[in-house]
Amino acid sequence: MAEAENTMAITAKAAAKRKVANLSFWSIVVAFVVLALKLAAWYVTGSVALYSDALESIVNVIASVAAFWAIQVSYKPADQDHPFGHHKAEYFSAVLEGVLIVLAALLILNEVWRSWQTPAPLEQPWSGLAVNGVATVINAFWAWTLIRAGRTEKSPALVADGNHIMTDVVTSIGVFGGLVGAILTGWQILDPALAVIVALNILWQGWHVIGSSMNGLMDRAVDTAEHMRIRDVISASCKGALEVHDLKTRIAGRATFIEFHLVVDADMSVGASHVICDRIEDALKAEIPSVRVTIHVEPDDEAKLPKGTTAVPFA
């Protein structure tokens, strides 16, 4: 029974790995397609706002390649130099993406300055907007796919890539609406003004991506709801123990690390306490994918709750 469950778990992990790896690869292909469309839209119109939109897509291409590499590394098994695995590799990809986003914003602001110095009318604006609209629809679908899969598989690189692309979608929609207004009113100033708004939005997104990734690198704990769920699972499966205390958690990419102290009767045998630990670990693994559990068994004189306490065995 246990062997069959282990086989199923290994098969599920392999399937998840293939899914994430495939999505990260196709993300590169989609990024190149969208970049080509947006560059075509800019070339047709000469719009600095569409240029800024295309420039952000260049960042998408680089970020997608970085995410693909990071995901391959993160799935490598633990080794002598990395005994806890390579899960954090995805955070480095996300940090790089944030830095590239900020760089793109600065390049856009530079182009805006040049455009204000030498303004030029838009050429074939409707054709350019149509091409850019197709790119936006593709991006919207792909961003939704990456965010959904990234959250399901706990992949920071996919989530960061998806969030960045979704910001690109919002940017593109704003540019589309603004340029339609510029065409209808003849106010050419709207074109560089939109590019400034795009740049500021990109800067904000870059800061957000970097901040989220740094949290992961700093061993951030699980959120409150997840923490309470972990407590409930341990409490429901620690029959025979006297108390649990010093529960700590941290997240590293897909992996969740859990450690705590388990207090048992001082006369309990090592084998009996080991049975309790196995039961708790099995329960946690059934509830939380890619969990790593460390349990420190202690005698009853290490308990923090008063003797005879029958409440939830936590302190």
PDB file of C-alpha atoms in Angstrom:
ATOM      1  CA  MET A   1       0.000   0.000   0.000  1.00  0.00           C
ATOM      2  CA  ALA A   2       2.734   2.430   1.031  1.00  0.00           C
ATOM      3  CA  GLU A   3       4.785   1.481  -2.042  1.00  0.00           C
ATOM      4  CA  ALA A   4       1.807   2.142  -4.318  1.00  0.00           C
ATOM      5  CA  GLU A   5       1.239   5.550  -2.704  1.00  0.00           C
ATOM      6  CA  ASN A   6       4.914   6.452  -3.146  1.00  0.00           C
ATOM      7  CA  THR A   7       4.744   5.431  -6.804  1.00  0.00           C
ATOM      8  CA  MET A   8       1.662   7.591  -7.315  1.00  0.00           C
ATOM      9  CA  ALA A   9       3.362  10.547  -5.601  1.00  0.00           C
ATOM     10  CA  ILE A  10       6.463  10.192  -7.803  1.00  0.00           C
ATOM     11  CA  THR A  11       4.275   9.970 -10.924  1.00  0.00           C
ATOM     12  CA  ALA A  12       2.327  13.092  -9.883  1.00  0.00           C
ATOM     13  CA  LYS A  13       5.555  15.027  -9.283  1.00  0.00           C
ATOM     14  CA  ALA A  14       6.911  13.983 -12.673  1.00  0.00           C
ATOM     15  CA  ALA A  15       3.692  15.095 -14.366  1.00  0.00           C
ATOM     16  CA  ALA A  16       3.824  18.443 -12.564  1.00  0.00           C
ATOM     17  CA  LYS A  17       7.450  18.897 -13.606  1.00  0.00           C
ATOM     18  CA  ARG A  18       6.620  18.204 -17.266  1.00  0.00           C
ATOM     19  CA  LYS A  19       3.683  20.623 -17.138  1.00  0.00           C
ATOM     20  CA  VAL A  20       5.716  23.486 -15.656  1.00  0.00           C
ATOM     21  CA  ALA A  21       8.667  22.832 -17.998  1.00  0.00           C
ATOM     22  CA  ASN A  22       6.392  22.753 -21.062  1.00  0.00           C
ATOM     23  CA  LEU A  23       4.661  25.976 -20.063  1.00  0.00           C
ATOM     24  CA  SER A  24       7.984  27.723 -19.488  1.00  0.00           C
ATOM     25  CA  PHE A  25       9.188  26.618 -22.942  1.00  0.00           C
ATOM     26  CA  TRP A  26       6.033  27.724 -24.742  1.00  0.00           C
ATOM     27  CA  SER A  27       6.203  30.987 -22.844  1.00  0.00           C
ATOM     28  CA  ILE A  28       9.394  31.763 -24.798  1.00  0.00           C
ATOM     29  CA  VAL A  29       7.642  30.996 -28.106  1.00  0.00           C
ATOM     30  CA  VAL A  30       4.635  33.158 -27.223  1.00  0.00           C
ATOM     31  CA  ALA A  31       6.906  35.999 -26.087  1.00  0.00           C
ATOM     32  CA  PHE A  32       8.695  36.017 -29.474  1.00  0.00           C
ATOM     33  CA  VAL A  33       5.390  35.983 -31.384  1.00  0.00           C
ATOM     34  CA  VAL A  34       3.978  38.869 -29.345  1.00  0.00           C
ATOM     35  CA  LEU A  35       7.227  40.821 -29.678  1.00  0.00           C
ATOM     36  CA  ALA A  36       7.149  40.449 -33.475  1.00  0.00           C
ATOM     37  CA  LEU A  37       3.550  41.680 -33.622  1.00  0.00           C
ATOM     38  CA  LYS A  38       4.222  44.684 -31.380  1.00  0.00           C
ATOM     39  CA  LEU A  39       7.370  45.655 -33.286  1.00  0.00           C
ATOM     40  CA  ALA A  40       5.322  45.492 -36.488  1.00  0.00           C
ATOM     41  CA  ALA A  41       2.666  47.760 -34.916  1.00  0.00           C
ATOM     42  CA  TRP A  42       5.333  50.278 -33.884  1.00  0.00           C
ATOM     43  CA  TYR A  43       7.036  50.131 -37.306  1.00  0.00           C
ATOM     44  CA  VAL A  44       3.749  50.797 -39.113  1.00  0.00           C
ATOM     45  CA  THR A  45       2.696  53.745 -36.927  1.00  0.00           C
ATOM     46  CA  GLY A  46       5.898  55.258 -35.537  1.00  0.00           C
ATOM     47  CA  SER A  47       4.053  55.640 -32.202  1.00  0.00           C
ATOM     48  CA  VAL A  48       6.287  56.090 -29.149  1.00  0.00           C
ATOM     49  CA  ALA A  49       3.535  54.562 -26.991  1.00  0.00           C
ATOM     50  CA  LEU A  50       3.497  51.419 -29.149  1.00  0.00           C
ATOM     51  CA  TYR A  51       7.300  51.450 -29.069  1.00  0.00           C
ATOM     52  CA  SER A  52       7.178  51.390 -25.267  1.00  0.00           C
ATOM     53  CA  ASP A  53       4.714  48.496 -25.425  1.00  0.00           C
ATOM     54  CA  ALA A  54       7.084  46.600 -27.740  1.00  0.00           C
ATOM     55  CA  LEU A  55      10.053  47.347 -25.502  1.00  0.00           C
ATOM     56  CA  GLU A  56       8.325  45.704 -22.570  1.00  0.00           C
ATOM     57  CA  SER A  57       7.791  42.625 -24.744  1.00  0.00           C
ATOM     58  CA  ILE A  58      11.564  42.416 -25.252  1.00  0.00           C
ATOM     59  CA  VAL A  59      11.797  42.136 -21.468  1.00  0.00           C
ATOM     60  CA  ASN A  60       9.173  39.370 -21.644  1.00  0.00           C
ATOM     61  CA  VAL A  61      11.376  37.378 -24.011  1.00  0.00           C
ATOM     62  CA  ILE A  62      14.458  37.673 -21.784  1.00  0.00           C
ATOM     63  CA  ALA A  63      12.419  36.940 -18.652  1.00  0.00           C
ATOM     64  CA  SER A  64      10.834  33.862 -20.253  1.00  0.00           C
ATOM     65  CA  VAL A  65      14.252  32.459 -21.144  1.00  0.00           C
ATOM     66  CA  ALA A  66      15.479  33.121 -17.584  1.00  0.00           C
ATOM     67  CA  ALA A  67      12.362  31.478 -16.122  1.00  0.00           C
ATOM     68  CA  PHE A  68      12.861  28.405 -18.339  1.00  0.00           C
ATOM     69  CA  TRP A  69      16.439  28.032 -17.088  1.00  0.00           C
ATOM     70  CA  ALA A  70      15.476  28.602 -13.442  1.00  0.00           C
ATOM     71  CA  ILE A  71      12.676  26.042 -13.568  1.00  0.00           C
ATOM     72  CA  GLN A  72      15.031  23.404 -14.988  1.00  0.00           C
ATOM     73  CA  VAL A  73      17.463  24.082 -12.122  1.00  0.00           C
ATOM     74  CA  SER A  74      14.754  24.158  -9.439  1.00  0.00           C
ATOM     75  CA  TYR A  75      13.600  20.631 -10.318  1.00  0.00           C
ATOM     76  CA  LYS A  76      17.086  19.130  -9.915  1.00  0.00           C
ATOM     77  CA  PRO A  77      17.174  16.682  -6.984  1.00  0.00           C
ATOM     78  CA  ALA A  78      19.061  17.481  -3.799  1.00  0.00           C
ATOM     79  CA  ASP A  79      22.777  16.763  -3.930  1.00  0.00           C
ATOM     80  CA  GLN A  80      25.820  16.989  -1.657  1.00  0.00           C
ATOM     81  CA  ASP A  81      26.247  20.728  -2.258  1.00  0.00           C
ATOM     82  CA  HIS A  82      22.510  21.471  -2.051  1.00  0.00           C
ATOM     83  CA  PRO A  83      21.072  18.979   0.460  1.00  0.00           C
ATOM     84  CA  PHE A  84      17.774  20.900   0.726  1.00  0.00           C
ATOM     85  CA  GLY A  85      17.252  20.996  -3.036  1.00  0.00           C
ATOM     86  CA  HIS A  86      17.360  23.767  -5.646  1.00  0.00           C
ATOM     87  CA  HIS A  87      13.858  25.194  -5.146  1.00  0.00           C
ATOM     88  CA  LYS A  88      14.982  28.803  -4.690  1.00  0.00           C
ATOM     89  CA  ALA A  89      16.438  29.027  -8.203  1.00  0.00           C
ATOM     90  CA  GLU A  90      13.081  30.339  -9.447  1.00  0.00           C
ATOM     91  CA  TYR A  91      13.326  33.367  -7.165  1.00  0.00           C
ATOM     92  CA  PHE A  92      16.541  34.458  -8.901  1.00  0.00           C
ATOM     93  CA  SER A  93      14.682  34.392 -12.216  1.00  0.00           C
ATOM     94  CA  ALA A  94      11.917  36.546 -10.752  1.00  0.00           C
ATOM     95  CA  VAL A  95      14.433  39.058  -9.347  1.00  0.00           C
ATOM     96  CA  LEU A  96      16.127  39.283 -12.760  1.00  0.00           C
ATOM     97  CA  GLU A  97      12.744  39.893 -14.359  1.00  0.00           C
ATOM     98  CA  GLY A  98      12.067  42.741 -11.948  1.00  0.00           C
ATOM     99  CA  VAL A  99      15.422  44.362 -12.745  1.00  0.00           C
ATOM    100  CA  LEU A 100      14.761  44.058 -16.493  1.00  0.00           C
ATOM    101  CA  ILE A 101      11.325  45.621 -16.067  1.00  0.00           C
ATOM    102  CA  VAL A 102      12.875  48.663 -14.384  1.00  0.00           C
ATOM    103  CA  LEU A 103      15.476  48.914 -17.170  1.00  0.00           C
ATOM    104  CA  ALA A 104      12.707  48.824 -19.797  1.00  0.00           C
ATOM    105  CA  ALA A 105      10.906  51.662 -18.037  1.00  0.00           C
ATOM    106  CA  LEU A 106      14.046  53.830 -18.101  1.00  0.00           C
ATOM    107  CA  LEU A 107      14.537  53.146 -21.820  1.00  0.00           C
ATOM    108  CA  ILE A 108      10.921  54.132 -22.483  1.00  0.00           C
ATOM    109  CA  LEU A 109      11.356  57.438 -20.627  1.00  0.00           C
ATOM    110  CA  ASN A 110      14.442  58.142 -22.726  1.00  0.00           C
ATOM    111  CA  GLU A 111      12.439  57.538 -25.923  1.00  0.00           C
ATOM    112  CA  VAL A 112       9.650  59.789 -24.646  1.00  0.00           C
ATOM    113  CA  TRP A 113      12.144  62.617 -24.165  1.00  0.00           C
ATOM    114  CA  ARG A 114      13.378  62.200 -27.753  1.00  0.00           C
ATOM    115  CA  SER A 115       9.791  62.137 -29.027  1.00  0.00           C
ATOM    116  CA  TRP A 116       8.918  65.398 -27.274  1.00  0.00           C
ATOM    117  CA  GLN A 117      11.961  67.065 -28.814  1.00  0.00           C
ATOM    118  CA  THR A 118      11.108  65.905 -32.358  1.00  0.00           C
ATOM    119  CA  PRO A 119       7.334  65.170 -32.529  1.00  0.00           C
ATOM    120  CA  ALA A 120       6.046  63.269 -35.559  1.00  0.00           C
ATOM    121  CA  PRO A 121       2.509  62.417 -36.743  1.00  0.00           C
ATOM    122  CA  LEU A 122       1.261  58.827 -36.536  1.00  0.00           C
ATOM    123  CA  GLU A 123       1.312  56.769 -39.745  1.00  0.00           C
ATOM    124  CA  GLN A 124      -1.343  54.139 -40.541  1.00  0.00           C
ATOM    125  CA  PRO A 125      -2.546  54.212 -36.916  1.00  0.00           C
ATOM    126  CA  TRP A 126      -5.543  51.898 -37.353  1.00  0.00           C
ATOM    127  CA  SER A 127      -3.469  49.140 -38.943  1.00  0.00           C
ATOM    128  CA  GLY A 128      -0.912  49.377 -36.161  1.00  0.00           C
ATOM    129  CA  LEU A 129      -3.591  49.267 -33.474  1.00  0.00           C
ATOM    130  CA  ALA A 130      -5.187  46.187 -35.066  1.00  0.00           C
ATOM    131  CA  VAL A 131      -1.865  44.302 -35.014  1.00  0.00           C
ATOM    132  CA  ASN A 132      -1.208  45.416 -31.433  1.00  0.00           C
ATOM    133  CA  GLY A 133      -4.715  44.289 -30.457  1.00  0.00           C
ATOM    134  CA  VAL A 134      -4.039  40.747 -31.685  1.00  0.00           C
ATOM    135  CA  ALA A 135      -0.833  40.669 -29.616  1.00  0.00           C
ATOM    136  CA  THR A 136      -2.763  41.853 -26.551  1.00  0.00           C
ATOM    137  CA  VAL A 137      -5.367  39.079 -26.849  1.00  0.00           C
ATOM    138  CA  ILE A 138      -2.620  36.440 -27.119  1.00  0.00           C
ATOM    139  CA  ASN A 139      -0.845  37.922 -24.096  1.00  0.00           C
ATOM    140  CA  ALA A 140      -4.023  38.010 -22.000  1.00  0.00           C
ATOM    141  CA  PHE A 141      -4.761  34.334 -22.586  1.00  0.00           C
ATOM    142  CA  TRP A 142      -1.167  33.298 -21.903  1.00  0.00           C
ATOM    143  CA  ALA A 143      -0.844  35.409 -18.730  1.00  0.00           C
ATOM    144  CA  TRP A 144      -4.001  33.811 -17.309  1.00  0.00           C
ATOM    145  CA  THR A 145      -2.631  30.352 -18.167  1.00  0.00           C
ATOM    146  CA  LEU A 146       0.736  30.978 -16.493  1.00  0.00           C
ATOM    147  CA  ILE A 147      -0.689  32.510 -13.311  1.00  0.00           C
ATOM    148  CA  ARG A 148      -3.204  29.710 -12.883  1.00  0.00           C
ATOM    149  CA  ALA A 149      -0.626  26.961 -13.478  1.00  0.00           C
ATOM    150  CA  GLY A 150       2.032  28.727 -11.399  1.00  0.00           C
ATOM    151  CA  ARG A 151      -0.237  28.955  -8.368  1.00  0.00           C
ATOM    152  CA  THR A 152      -1.384  25.350  -8.735  1.00  0.00           C
ATOM    153  CA  GLU A 153       2.163  24.009  -9.028  1.00  0.00           C
ATOM    154  CA  LYS A 154       3.667  26.602  -6.619  1.00  0.00           C
ATOM    155  CA  SER A 155       6.088  27.945  -9.218  1.00  0.00           C
ATOM    156  CA  PRO A 156       7.259  31.522  -8.409  1.00  0.00           C
ATOM    157  CA  ALA A 157       8.873  31.877 -11.844  1.00  0.00           C
ATOM    158  CA  LEU A 158       5.628  31.082 -13.705  1.00  0.00           C
ATOM    159  CA  VAL A 159       3.579  33.355 -11.437  1.00  0.00           C
ATOM    160  CA  ALA A 160       6.066  36.239 -11.852  1.00  0.00           C
ATOM    161  CA  ASP A 161       6.123  35.753 -15.616  1.00  0.00           C
ATOM    162  CA  GLY A 162       2.324  35.631 -15.759  1.00  0.00           C
ATOM    163  CA  ASN A 163       1.899  38.725 -13.583  1.00  0.00           C
ATOM    164  CA  HIS A 164       4.374  40.640 -15.712  1.00  0.00           C
ATOM    165  CA  ILE A 165       2.561  39.656 -18.911  1.00  0.00           C
ATOM    166  CA  MET A 166      -0.776  40.613 -17.330  1.00  0.00           C
ATOM    167  CA  THR A 167       0.658  44.057 -16.565  1.00  0.00           C
ATOM    168  CA  ASP A 168       1.707  44.223 -20.204  1.00  0.00           C
ATOM    169  CA  VAL A 169      -1.911  43.439 -21.156  1.00  0.00           C
ATOM    170  CA  VAL A 170      -3.270  46.253 -18.978  1.00  0.00           C
ATOM    171  CA  THR A 171      -0.654  48.582 -20.442  1.00  0.00           C
ATOM    172  CA  SER A 172      -1.596  47.601 -23.985  1.00  0.00           C
ATOM    173  CA  ILE A 173      -5.281  48.211 -23.330  1.00  0.00           C
ATOM    174  CA  GLY A 174      -4.484  51.660 -21.958  1.00  0.00           C
ATOM    175  CA  VAL A 175      -2.261  52.454 -24.931  1.00  0.00           C
ATOM    176  CA  PHE A 176      -4.951  51.252 -27.332  1.00  0.00           C
ATOM    177  CA  GLY A 177      -7.629  53.454 -25.782  1.00  0.00           C
ATOM    178  CA  GLY A 178      -5.322  56.462 -25.544  1.00  0.00           C
ATOM    179  CA  LEU A 179      -4.166  56.221 -29.144  1.00  0.00           C
ATOM    180  CA  VAL A 180      -7.729  55.926 -30.359  1.00  0.00           C
ATOM    181  CA  GLY A 181      -8.377  59.189 -28.516  1.00  0.00           C
ATOM    182  CA  ALA A 182      -5.262  60.772 -30.035  1.00  0.00           C
ATOM    183  CA  ILE A 183      -6.330  59.745 -33.544  1.00  0.00           C
ATOM    184  CA  LEU A 184      -9.886  61.020 -33.128  1.00  0.00           C
ATOM    185  CA  THR A 185      -8.914  64.328 -31.478  1.00  0.00           C
ATOM    186  CA  GLY A 186      -5.652  64.984 -33.314  1.00  0.00           C
ATOM    187  CA  TRP A 187      -3.842  65.623 -30.012  1.00  0.00           C
ATOM    188  CA  GLN A 188      -0.395  64.199 -30.774  1.00  0.00           C
ATOM    189  CA  ILE A 189       0.787  64.955 -27.242  1.00  0.00           C
ATOM    190  CA  LEU A 190      -1.299  61.993 -26.039  1.00  0.00           C
ATOM    191  CA  ASP A 191       1.174  59.573 -27.644  1.00  0.00           C
ATOM    192  CA  PRO A 192       4.270  60.449 -25.521  1.00  0.00           C
ATOM    193  CA  ALA A 193       2.040  61.123 -22.490  1.00  0.00           C
ATOM    194  CA  LEU A 194       0.749  57.554 -22.703  1.00  0.00           C
ATOM    195  CA  ALA A 195       4.320  56.286 -22.911  1.00  0.00           C
ATOM    196  CA  VAL A 196       5.146  58.066 -19.635  1.00  0.00           C
ATOM    197  CA  ILE A 197       2.174  56.379 -17.950  1.00  0.00           C
ATOM    198  CA  VAL A 198       3.331  53.025 -19.346  1.00  0.00           C
ATOM    199  CA  ALA A 199       6.846  53.588 -17.966  1.00  0.00           C
ATOM    200  CA  LEU A 200       5.582  54.484 -14.483  1.00  0.00           C
ATOM    201  CA  ASN A 201       3.301  51.438 -14.440  1.00  0.00           C
ATOM    202  CA  ILE A 202       6.205  49.212 -15.452  1.00  0.00           C
ATOM    203  CA  LEU A 203       8.395  50.682 -12.693  1.00  0.00           C
ATOM    204  CA  TRP A 204       5.725  49.861 -10.105  1.00  0.00           C
ATOM    205  CA  GLN A 205       5.387  46.302 -11.417  1.00  0.00           C
ATOM    206  CA  GLY A 206       9.164  45.825 -11.386  1.00  0.00           C
ATOM    207  CA  TRP A 207       9.349  46.914  -7.770  1.00  0.00           C
ATOM    208  CA  HIS A 208       6.520  44.541  -6.856  1.00  0.00           C
ATOM    209  CA  VAL A 209       8.193  41.561  -8.602  1.00  0.00           C
ATOM    210  CA  ILE A 210      11.541  42.228  -6.924  1.00  0.00           C
ATOM    211  CA  GLY A 211       9.904  42.632  -3.491  1.00  0.00           C
ATOM    212  CA  SER A 212       7.934  39.383  -3.779  1.00  0.00           C
ATOM    213  CA  SER A 213      11.011  37.456  -4.883  1.00  0.00           C
ATOM    214  CA  MET A 214      13.163  38.848  -2.081  1.00  0.00           C
ATOM    215  CA  ASN A 215      10.537  37.631   0.402  1.00  0.00           C
ATOM    216  CA  GLY A 216      11.034  34.126  -0.940  1.00  0.00           C
ATOM    217  CA  LEU A 217      14.815  34.354  -0.701  1.00  0.00           C
ATOM    218  CA  MET A 218      14.448  35.502   2.932  1.00  0.00           C
ATOM    219  CA  ASP A 219      12.648  32.267   3.962  1.00  0.00           C
ATOM    220  CA  ARG A 220       9.204  33.790   4.362  1.00  0.00           C
ATOM    221  CA  ALA A 221       6.781  31.761   6.483  1.00  0.00           C
ATOM    222  CA  VAL A 222       3.468  30.448   5.147  1.00  0.00           C
ATOM    223  CA  ASP A 223       0.473  32.773   5.501  1.00  0.00           C
ATOM    224  CA  THR A 224      -1.791  32.677   8.569  1.00  0.00           C
ATOM    225  CA  ALA A 225      -4.482  30.501   6.993  1.00  0.00           C
ATOM    226  CA  GLU A 226      -1.938  27.903   5.846  1.00  0.00           C
ATOM    227  CA  HIS A 227      -0.242  28.002   9.258  1.00  0.00           C
ATOM    228  CA  MET A 228      -3.529  27.208  10.989  1.00  0.00           C
ATOM    229  CA  ARG A 229      -4.224  24.398   8.517  1.00  0.00           C
ATOM    230  CA  ILE A 230      -0.838  22.872   9.341  1.00  0.00           C
ATOM    231  CA  ARG A 231      -1.614  23.123  13.075  1.00  0.00           C
ATOM    232  CA  ASP A 232      -4.951  21.381  12.540  1.00  0.00           C
ATOM    233  CA  VAL A 233      -3.375  18.541  10.543  1.00  0.00           C
ATOM    234  CA  ILE A 234      -0.714  17.963  13.194  1.00  0.00           C
ATOM    235  CA  SER A 235      -3.247  18.118  16.035  1.00  0.00           C
ATOM    236  CA  ALA A 236      -5.519  15.600  14.321  1.00  0.00           C
ATOM    237  CA  SER A 237      -2.725  13.075  13.754  1.00  0.00           C
ATOM    238  CA  CYS A 238      -0.526  13.325  16.868  1.00  0.00           C
ATOM    239  CA  LYS A 239      -2.483  10.929  19.078  1.00  0.00           C
ATOM    240  CA  GLY A 240      -0.158   9.503  21.727  1.00  0.00           C
ATOM    241  CA  ALA A 241       1.930  12.682  22.007  1.00  0.00           C
ATOM    242  CA  LEU A 242       1.537  15.176  24.852  1.00  0.00           C
ATOM    243  CA  GLU A 243       2.269  18.451  23.142  1.00  0.00           C
ATOM    244  CA  VAL A 244       3.585  20.226  20.062  1.00  0.00           C
ATOM    245  CA  HIS A 245       5.429  23.533  20.268  1.00  0.00           C
ATOM    246  CA  ASP A 246       7.862  25.812  18.407  1.00  0.00           C
ATOM    247  CA  LEU A 247       6.162  25.254  15.047  1.00  0.00           C
ATOM    248  CA  LYS A 248       8.104  27.013  12.271  1.00  0.00           C
ATOM    249  CA  THR A 249       7.549  27.124   8.518  1.00  0.00           C
ATOM    250  CA  ARG A 250       9.274  28.530   5.477  1.00  0.00           C
ATOM    251  CA  ILE A 251       8.601  28.539   1.745  1.00  0.00           C
ATOM    252  CA  ALA A 252      11.219  27.842  -0.927  1.00  0.00           C
ATOM    253  CA  GLY A 253       9.608  27.813  -4.355  1.00  0.00           C
ATOM    254  CA  ARG A 254       7.297  24.802  -4.555  1.00  0.00           C
ATOM    255  CA  ALA A 255       8.581  23.327  -1.291  1.00  0.00           C
ATOM    256  CA  THR A 256       7.148  24.066   2.148  1.00  0.00           C
ATOM    257  CA  PHE A 257       9.463  23.311   5.071  1.00  0.00           C
ATOM    258  CA  ILE A 258       7.851  22.522   8.452  1.00  0.00           C
ATOM    259  CA  GLU A 259       9.626  21.862  11.732  1.00  0.00           C
ATOM    260  CA  PHE A 260       8.388  21.571  15.318  1.00  0.00           C
ATOM    261  CA  HIS A 261       9.037  19.906  18.693  1.00  0.00           C
ATOM    262  CA  LEU A 262       6.927  16.888  19.656  1.00  0.00           C
ATOM    263  CA  VAL A 263       6.667  16.156  23.391  1.00  0.00           C
ATOM    264  CA  VAL A 264       6.027  12.522  24.410  1.00  0.00           C
ATOM    265  CA  ASP A 265       6.045  10.571  27.663  1.00  0.00           C
ATOM    266  CA  ALA A 266       9.627  10.107  28.871  1.00  0.00           C
ATOM    267  CA  ASP A 267       9.040   6.352  29.174  1.00  0.00           C
ATOM    268  CA  MET A 268       7.824   5.994  25.560  1.00  0.00           C
ATOM    269  CA  SER A 269      10.109   3.892  23.360  1.00  0.00           C
ATOM    270  CA  VAL A 270      11.909   5.328  20.340  1.00  0.00           C
ATOM    271  CA  GLY A 271       9.891   3.005  18.101  1.00  0.00           C
ATOM    272  CA  ALA A 272       6.547   4.213  19.482  1.00  0.00           C
ATOM    273  CA  SER A 273       7.479   7.884  19.116  1.00  0.00           C
ATOM    274  CA  HIS A 274       8.680   7.156  15.589  1.00  0.00           C
ATOM    275  CA  VAL A 275       5.259   5.738  14.716  1.00  0.00           C
ATOM    276  CA  ILE A 276       3.642   9.022  15.812  1.00  0.00           C
ATOM    277  CA  CYS A 277       6.136  11.047  13.747  1.00  0.00           C
ATOM    278  CA  ASP A 278       5.458   8.905  10.659  1.00  0.00           C
ATOM    279  CA  ARG A 279       1.700   9.388  11.090  1.00  0.00           C
ATOM    280  CA  ILE A 280       2.074  13.167  11.310  1.00  0.00           C
ATOM    281  CA  GLU A 281       4.417  13.297   8.305  1.00  0.00           C
ATOM    282  CA  ASP A 282       2.060  11.175   6.194  1.00  0.00           C
ATOM    283  CA  ALA A 283      -0.870  13.433   7.105  1.00  0.00           C
ATOM    284  CA  LEU A 284       1.076  16.594   6.188  1.00  0.00           C
ATOM    285  CA  LYS A 285       2.287  15.097   2.894  1.00  0.00           C
ATOM    286  CA  ALA A 286      -1.287  14.169   2.007  1.00  0.00           C
ATOM    287  CA  GLU A 287      -2.416  17.794   2.536  1.00  0.00           C
ATOM    288  CA  ILE A 288       0.568  19.823   1.296  1.00  0.00           C
ATOM    289  CA  PRO A 289       2.480  19.006  -1.893  1.00  0.00           C
ATOM    290  CA  SER A 290       6.298  19.052  -1.791  1.00  0.00           C
ATOM    291  CA  VAL A 291       6.389  19.350   2.005  1.00  0.00           C
ATOM    292  CA  ARG A 292       9.555  18.712   4.023  1.00  0.00           C
ATOM    293  CA  VAL A 293       8.969  17.856   7.696  1.00  0.00           C
ATOM    294  CA  THR A 294      11.492  17.913  10.562  1.00  0.00           C
ATOM    295  CA  ILE A 295      10.301  16.741  13.997  1.00  0.00           C
ATOM    296  CA  HIS A 296      12.357  17.052  17.189  1.00  0.00           C
ATOM    297  CA  VAL A 297      11.081  14.554  19.796  1.00  0.00           C
ATOM    298  CA  GLU A 298      11.356  15.656  23.454  1.00  0.00           C
ATOM    299  CA  PRO A 299      10.512  14.075  26.864  1.00  0.00           C
ATOM    300  CA  ASP A 300       7.618  15.393  28.941  1.00  0.00           C
ATOM    301  CA  ASP A 301       9.839  17.563  31.172  1.00  0.00           C
ATOM    302  CA  GLU A 302      10.302  19.835  28.081  1.00  0.00           C
ATOM    303  CA  ALA A 303       6.572  20.542  27.836  1.00  0.00           C
ATOM    304  CA  LYS A 304       5.431  24.157  27.886  1.00  0.00           C
ATOM    305  CA  LEU A 305       1.781  23.546  28.776  1.00  0.00           C
ATOM    306  CA  PRO A 306       0.690  22.557  32.318  1.00  0.00           C
ATOM    307  CA  LYS A 307       0.437  18.828  32.978  1.00  0.00           C
ATOM    308  CA  GLY A 308      -3.020  17.404  32.404  1.00  0.00           C
ATOM    309  CA  THR A 309      -3.915  19.970  29.689  1.00  0.00           C
ATOM    310  CA  THR A 310      -6.418  18.465  27.276  1.00  0.00           C
ATOM    311  CA  ALA A 311      -6.674  21.364  24.800  1.00  0.00           C
ATOM    312  CA  VAL A 312      -5.092  21.341  21.364  1.00  0.00           C
ATOM    313  CA  PRO A 313      -1.530  20.200  22.135  1.00  0.00           C
ATOM    314  CA  PHE A 314       0.242  23.370  21.001  1.00  0.00           C
ATOM    315  CA  ALA A 315       2.295  25.909  22.902  1.00  0.00           C
TER     316      ALA A 315
END
